[in-house]
Amino acid sequence: MISLQGIFPPLPTAFDSRQALSTDKMQENIRYLSRYDLTGFLVLGSNGELVNLTYQEKCRVYQKCREAIPGDKLMLAGTGHQSTYETIQACQDAARAGADAVLVLNPSYYKGLMDRKALTQHYWAVADASPVPLIIYNMPANSGLDMDADTICELSTHENVIGLKDSGGNMVKMGTIIDRVQGDFQVLAGSAGFLLPGLSLGARGGILALANIAPGLCLDIYRYFMDGHLEAARKEQLNAIPLNTSVTRQWGVPALKEAMDHLGLYGGPPRRPLLPVDSEVQSTLHRLISELDIHL
Amino acid sequence: MISLQGIFPPLPTAFDSRQALSTDKMQENIRYLSRYDLTGFLVLGSNGELVNLTYQEKCRVYQKCREAIPGDKLMLAGTGHQSTYETIQACQDAARAGADAVLVLNPSYYKGLMDRKALTQHYWAVADASPVPLIIYNMPANSGLDMDADTICELSTHENVIGLKDSGGNMVKMGTIIDRVQGDFQVLAGSAGFLLPGLSLGARGGILALANIAPGLCLDIYRYFMDGHLEAARKEQLNAIPLNTSVTRQWGVPALKEAMDHLGLYGGPPRRPLLPVDSEVQSTLHRLISELDIHL
Amino acid sequence: MISLQGIFPPLPTAFDSRQALSTDKMQENIRYLSRYDLTGFLVLGSNGELVNLTYQEKCRVYQKCREAIPGDKLMLAGTGHQSTYETIQACQDAARAGADAVLVLNPSYYKGLMDRKALTQHYWAVADASPVPLIIYNMPANSGLDMDADTICELSTHENVIGLKDSGGNMVKMGTIIDRVQGDFQVLAGSAGFLLPGLSLGARGGILALANIAPGLCLDIYRYFMDGHLEAARKEQLNAIPLNTSVTRQWGVPALKEAMDHLGLYGGPPRRPLLPVDSEVQSTLHRLISELDIHL
Amino acid sequence: MISLQGIFPPLPTAFDSRQALSTDKMQENIRYLSRYDLTGFLVLGSNGELVNLTYQEKCRVYQKCREAIPGDKLMLAGTGHQSTYETIQACQDAARAGADAVLVLNPSYYKGLMDRKALTQHYWAVADASPVPLIIYNMPANSGLDMDADTICELSTHENVIGLKDSGGNMVKMGTIIDRVQGDFQVLAGSAGFLLPGLSLGARGGILALANIAPGLCLDIYRYFMDGHLEAARKEQLNAIPLNTSVTRQWGVPALKEAMDHLGLYGGPPRRPLLPVDSEVQSTLHRLISELDIHL
């Protein structure tokens, strides 16, 4: 049984100035971030622009990132596609490349038809076929579909389904799920904005965009909480919110990449249709980074 | 400066079998619940069916509840109306009846026009005119309008605006507000479903439908947290979620009233268009109450 | 059986510079607009700021408007409140004042509980008690609740329910309703933005904010369509859209009032929390009016 | 300049009982439907399960369908992907296969970042690179993003952007666009549910799921309208709504396929996660088909 306890950055996918995939730059980022006490890395989540890569590119990312991720750190691989068929294919290719687990976003294009039955059958088939454990990925702000607690709890009974990354931030739902599932189903916060509230309910940690640029701060919130220093955890949690909001809900992946560039990692341009942030957003990001006194 | 620290039940408004207001029954409920270590009571919140009363009935509720609420417990009074004019009038009538503070839901009928400027001018005028301190009430599930952090933070600078009841449950927003406002602006959780996550971010307590039927459980979560017993708090928080969901988001005021009847308080019928719960919901409620071993 | 065939303006409620109700100004507007071939007037719809008046003020508006509305024109009166009780009271007071029919907005505060059963029982009770025929009013942009076709069709079977004003603009729903109800249930478009599409499906006319400032244009669309001059109707419909959008979805009642002032009717200020439009919006409105060459 | 005047069915993509792509079955359907006076066919729209195919399968569908579509009928090809890069690639592959125009759904995964600037740059780059004319595809129910009139009007100025398929059904927006764009920008209704309302505003026709199973009915609405027989058009439009709703918004692609099977075309199973309709839905579909007396 894989333990997901702790903090994971969801790695952005690197593109060069001509929009071509650059796995070299991703490997450099991984090596740099591996000096922190992170549990592992997620490749090809929403921050990894999963949807902006061709299938061949995705396979290359799985392989090249695994080469760079140390053996004592987990590689989680985003493999969700709209069809059950292509999702299974991606799970198998990610496993072949050395992923420790797959993170599967729900299909959502036919929203009106994605009821509990359709979602359950989809995930069940994928979990059956995946050579490595499956983590459910709920990301309503992007997918436009918010998986409900009943569906998630039903899926948690599959032996190959080991956890949930919830990026919706609905704490009542997170509490409902933790209350109802068996003890070894592991819930992870999907954003640093609600890491501490999530931990207070029993989340095991988080997959946090902010951990790409402020791994120390994210680890501090986590450790202070685990050690019972709640007031210190609370202080760091509140500190983390403004920068986190700016690289997630507000300006997203392009802002995260700008912040990485500013801090000496490789951010680079997002792939279109995503556009780089403008200079005003740049200034705000630099100010927020400066206020937190972040140095990698 | 009034301290809102602790737990408040939002009292349901009692109607007899012919839909007539019964302040006697409300007084009985208040007397019973006053034996608990609650900080005070909210009258005419969403659970108090504010919108289902005539203006004259509202004034009677303010007066009769104040008669029954002990002097050492606060009476918060819901006074929000769609117009600034009628909201001010209600604040003055509630203050005259002895309310310690008013809880003001935002106007929302003209959603598209309720931008930051309109809301700020509305609340500013109400806060200027209210003889008692004002608490902002954000309740997007009912009003259809979710007040943003910027607006709330701006309003917090008015000297007569002392706090916020947030029933939206967005922990990132709650954290953002607590991070940005001055230290004496008091945030309260608007539902027991996210009491502990809210406390973990610095909320002072909550105005909780569940506190009408499980005041002990709500107080336990609060006290365990305040005393640093986080694991005990977490356990009670998870325990509280199923019943809380059933009397709030799922089946609402009619379910809360049914639960009160079942526990020996007066619930009675909701006022139409709200309908009493059916027998299947009744059974579920009784089971949930029984599982929590609640006795008043 | 009352015929709703034709065009109705939903009269704005007039306030003086100190926010006090001015029924004199409303009467002047009515007299002026009565020179057009309008079927009647709606008082206290969304454009009439129903929600911004006290109950006493509403009764005065019913009475004073009826005095001014010619006997050969219908007075429809908005009477929807959140409670069944107060809605019935308003229907009776409006009828007593001489309303020919009442326009009843659905209750919406407890959105999650306003299922088909609750809404049907509410409207059934109101229709039973109303001394004059009832028109259902669906206005999802304001109420936050979109009544479905099934509910509306069920309500249409009550003998005192004669029609629907649909402001949602969903033409598939409008077509579904017209297809399923009996032939004498009368559907009215709730905005000039979709008057012609509505007529093409069988709507009888419309209750149109634009008819307060461009009654001639609205009547032209209607008449051209009725006379089979579809291309002329289409041309006028497209012409009407920009100004209509500006006084409805975009800037709402305050813009409608500004346009009325500009054209020589009494607009005056909206009641707070609604704010007057700024000078930039004023200029846009004046330009749009000028482009349409409107003179009253 | 290609004329889009008339009716197009959006062909479902055929899968065999083992979920494998069957272009043979698609060719048979095309041959059968080509006997009707349809302007052409759309391949790989939402009804074509674009998102459920691998990239290689998409290319095969373009080629094989083009082989079967008569030279005097247009082939429109759905080519929208999340990235600008893959969208351009698909436009080029579709053109190479013989598509007359491409239908490009907007990227929507990063909803919060898909503002007017990002969407305009995306479409501009695609229109620059596409060897054949581009039709914008707005499908908010599936994409979760509703492109606004301003963006669409700006895009209409690109010489290679010739039209819009709007499946949102917002007639005010459709009218706004038709009013503002140059006369040769062609708007098509995206559902038979609002074909007649769309035509009344100046739409040139429609791309209609219903045209796969009731091409005669769709053509009747269109022709009656074009010939000025508005009452006959209205009657057929109302008749079309129930079956159309059942194979679109209500039960979607699986229901459309069931109806095709029932009528002697090849429907077959949808690809997972889409599930075949259950027997109750089957019965409803058969009844609706029988009521309309449809025979192919």
Short mmCIF file of C-alpha atoms in Angstrom, two decimals, chain A residues 45-57 82-86 89 105 107-115 117-118 121-122 125 137 139-144 249-254 271-276 278, chain D residues 45-57 82-86 89 105 107-115 117-118 121-122 125 137 139-144 249-254 271-276 278:
data_model
loop_
_atom_site.label_atom_id
_atom_site.label_comp_id
_atom_site.label_asym_id
_atom_site.label_seq_id
_atom_site.Cartn_x
_atom_site.Cartn_y
_atom_site.Cartn_z
CA GLY A 45 -2.06 17.28 -13.69
CA SER A 46 -3.91 20.49 -14.49
CA ASN A 47 -0.73 22.44 -13.78
CA GLY A 48 1.05 20.06 -16.14
CA GLU A 49 -1.24 21.12 -18.99
CA LEU A 50 -2.26 17.50 -19.59
CA VAL A 51 -4.87 18.59 -22.09
CA ASN A 52 -2.39 20.60 -24.15
CA LEU A 53 -0.12 17.68 -25.06
CA THR A 54 -0.42 15.09 -27.80
CA TYR A 55 -0.58 11.51 -26.68
CA GLN A 56 3.01 10.89 -27.76
CA GLU A 57 4.20 13.90 -25.77
CA GLN A 82 -12.55 11.68 -21.96
CA SER A 83 -12.91 8.07 -23.09
CA THR A 84 -12.50 5.05 -20.87
CA TYR A 85 -10.45 3.50 -23.64
CA GLU A 86 -7.82 6.23 -23.89
CA GLN A 89 -4.21 3.21 -22.40
CA LEU A 105 -9.60 13.15 -13.76
CA PRO A 107 -14.57 12.58 -18.03
CA SER A 108 -16.82 15.60 -18.23
CA TYR A 109 -17.59 16.54 -21.81
CA TYR A 110 -21.02 14.92 -21.76
CA LYS A 111 -21.78 16.50 -18.40
CA GLY A 112 -25.48 15.79 -18.45
CA LEU A 113 -24.85 12.07 -18.85
CA MET A 114 -22.05 11.68 -16.33
CA ASP A 115 -24.26 10.44 -13.54
CA LYS A 117 -23.64 5.06 -12.82
CA ALA A 118 -21.58 6.26 -15.79
CA GLN A 121 -18.50 2.15 -14.47
CA HIS A 122 -15.79 4.33 -16.02
CA ALA A 125 -13.02 -0.29 -15.63
CA TYR A 137 -9.04 13.54 -9.27
CA MET A 139 -11.33 19.38 -10.29
CA PRO A 140 -14.70 21.05 -10.87
CA ALA A 141 -13.32 24.50 -11.75
CA ASN A 142 -11.73 23.02 -14.86
CA SER A 143 -13.86 20.00 -15.70
CA GLY A 144 -17.16 21.73 -15.00
CA ARG A 249 -7.66 30.38 -9.26
CA GLN A 250 -6.74 33.91 -10.29
CA TRP A 251 -4.06 33.67 -12.98
CA GLY A 252 -3.33 29.95 -13.07
CA VAL A 253 -0.55 28.07 -14.82
CA PRO A 254 0.93 31.09 -16.64
CA ARG A 271 1.27 26.33 -24.42
CA ARG A 272 -1.45 28.17 -26.29
CA PRO A 273 -4.32 28.96 -25.91
CA LEU A 274 -2.83 29.84 -22.52
CA LEU A 275 -1.04 33.18 -22.70
CA PRO A 276 1.86 34.45 -20.59
CA ASP A 278 1.21 40.57 -18.53
CA GLY D 45 -19.09 17.14 -33.63
CA SER D 46 -20.43 16.50 -30.14
CA ASN D 47 -22.76 13.87 -31.56
CA GLY D 48 -19.74 12.36 -33.28
CA GLU D 49 -18.06 11.79 -29.92
CA LEU D 50 -15.01 13.77 -31.05
CA VAL D 51 -13.56 13.60 -27.56
CA ASN D 52 -13.86 9.83 -27.36
CA LEU D 53 -11.57 9.06 -30.31
CA THR D 54 -7.81 8.85 -30.50
CA TYR D 55 -6.14 11.21 -32.91
CA GLN D 56 -5.52 8.42 -35.41
CA GLU D 57 -9.16 7.40 -35.31
CA GLN D 82 -7.73 22.02 -26.11
CA SER D 83 -4.41 23.22 -27.52
CA THR D 84 -3.99 25.58 -30.43
CA TYR D 85 -1.28 23.27 -31.70
CA GLU D 86 -3.39 20.12 -31.90
CA GLN D 89 -2.98 19.86 -36.82
CA LEU D 105 -15.04 24.07 -30.61
CA PRO D 107 -10.81 25.25 -25.71
CA SER D 108 -12.38 25.31 -22.27
CA TYR D 109 -10.33 23.35 -19.77
CA TYR D 110 -8.74 26.45 -18.27
CA LYS D 111 -12.10 28.20 -18.12
CA GLY D 112 -10.99 31.00 -15.88
CA LEU D 113 -8.26 32.01 -18.33
CA MET D 114 -10.25 31.72 -21.56
CA ASP D 115 -11.04 35.42 -21.78
CA LYS D 117 -7.99 37.81 -25.63
CA ALA D 118 -7.00 34.17 -25.24
CA GLN D 121 -5.65 34.65 -30.33
CA HIS D 122 -6.45 30.95 -30.40
CA ALA D 125 -4.02 31.36 -35.20
CA TYR D 137 -18.60 26.12 -32.54
CA MET D 139 -21.49 24.48 -27.13
CA PRO D 140 -21.69 25.68 -23.52
CA ALA D 141 -23.63 22.70 -22.17
CA ASN D 142 -20.65 20.47 -22.95
CA SER D 143 -17.67 22.80 -22.83
CA GLY D 144 -18.82 24.67 -19.75
CA ARG D 249 -30.30 17.66 -23.80
CA GLN D 250 -32.12 14.84 -22.02
CA TRP D 251 -30.46 11.56 -23.02
CA GLY D 252 -27.97 12.69 -25.66
CA VAL D 253 -25.88 10.62 -28.03
CA PRO D 254 -26.89 7.21 -26.62
CA ARG D 271 -18.15 4.61 -26.56
CA ARG D 272 -17.63 4.55 -22.80
CA PRO D 273 -17.99 6.37 -20.45
CA LEU D 274 -21.24 6.92 -22.35
CA LEU D 275 -23.67 4.10 -21.63
CA PRO D 276 -26.51 2.78 -23.80
CA ASP D 278 -32.04 1.69 -20.60
#
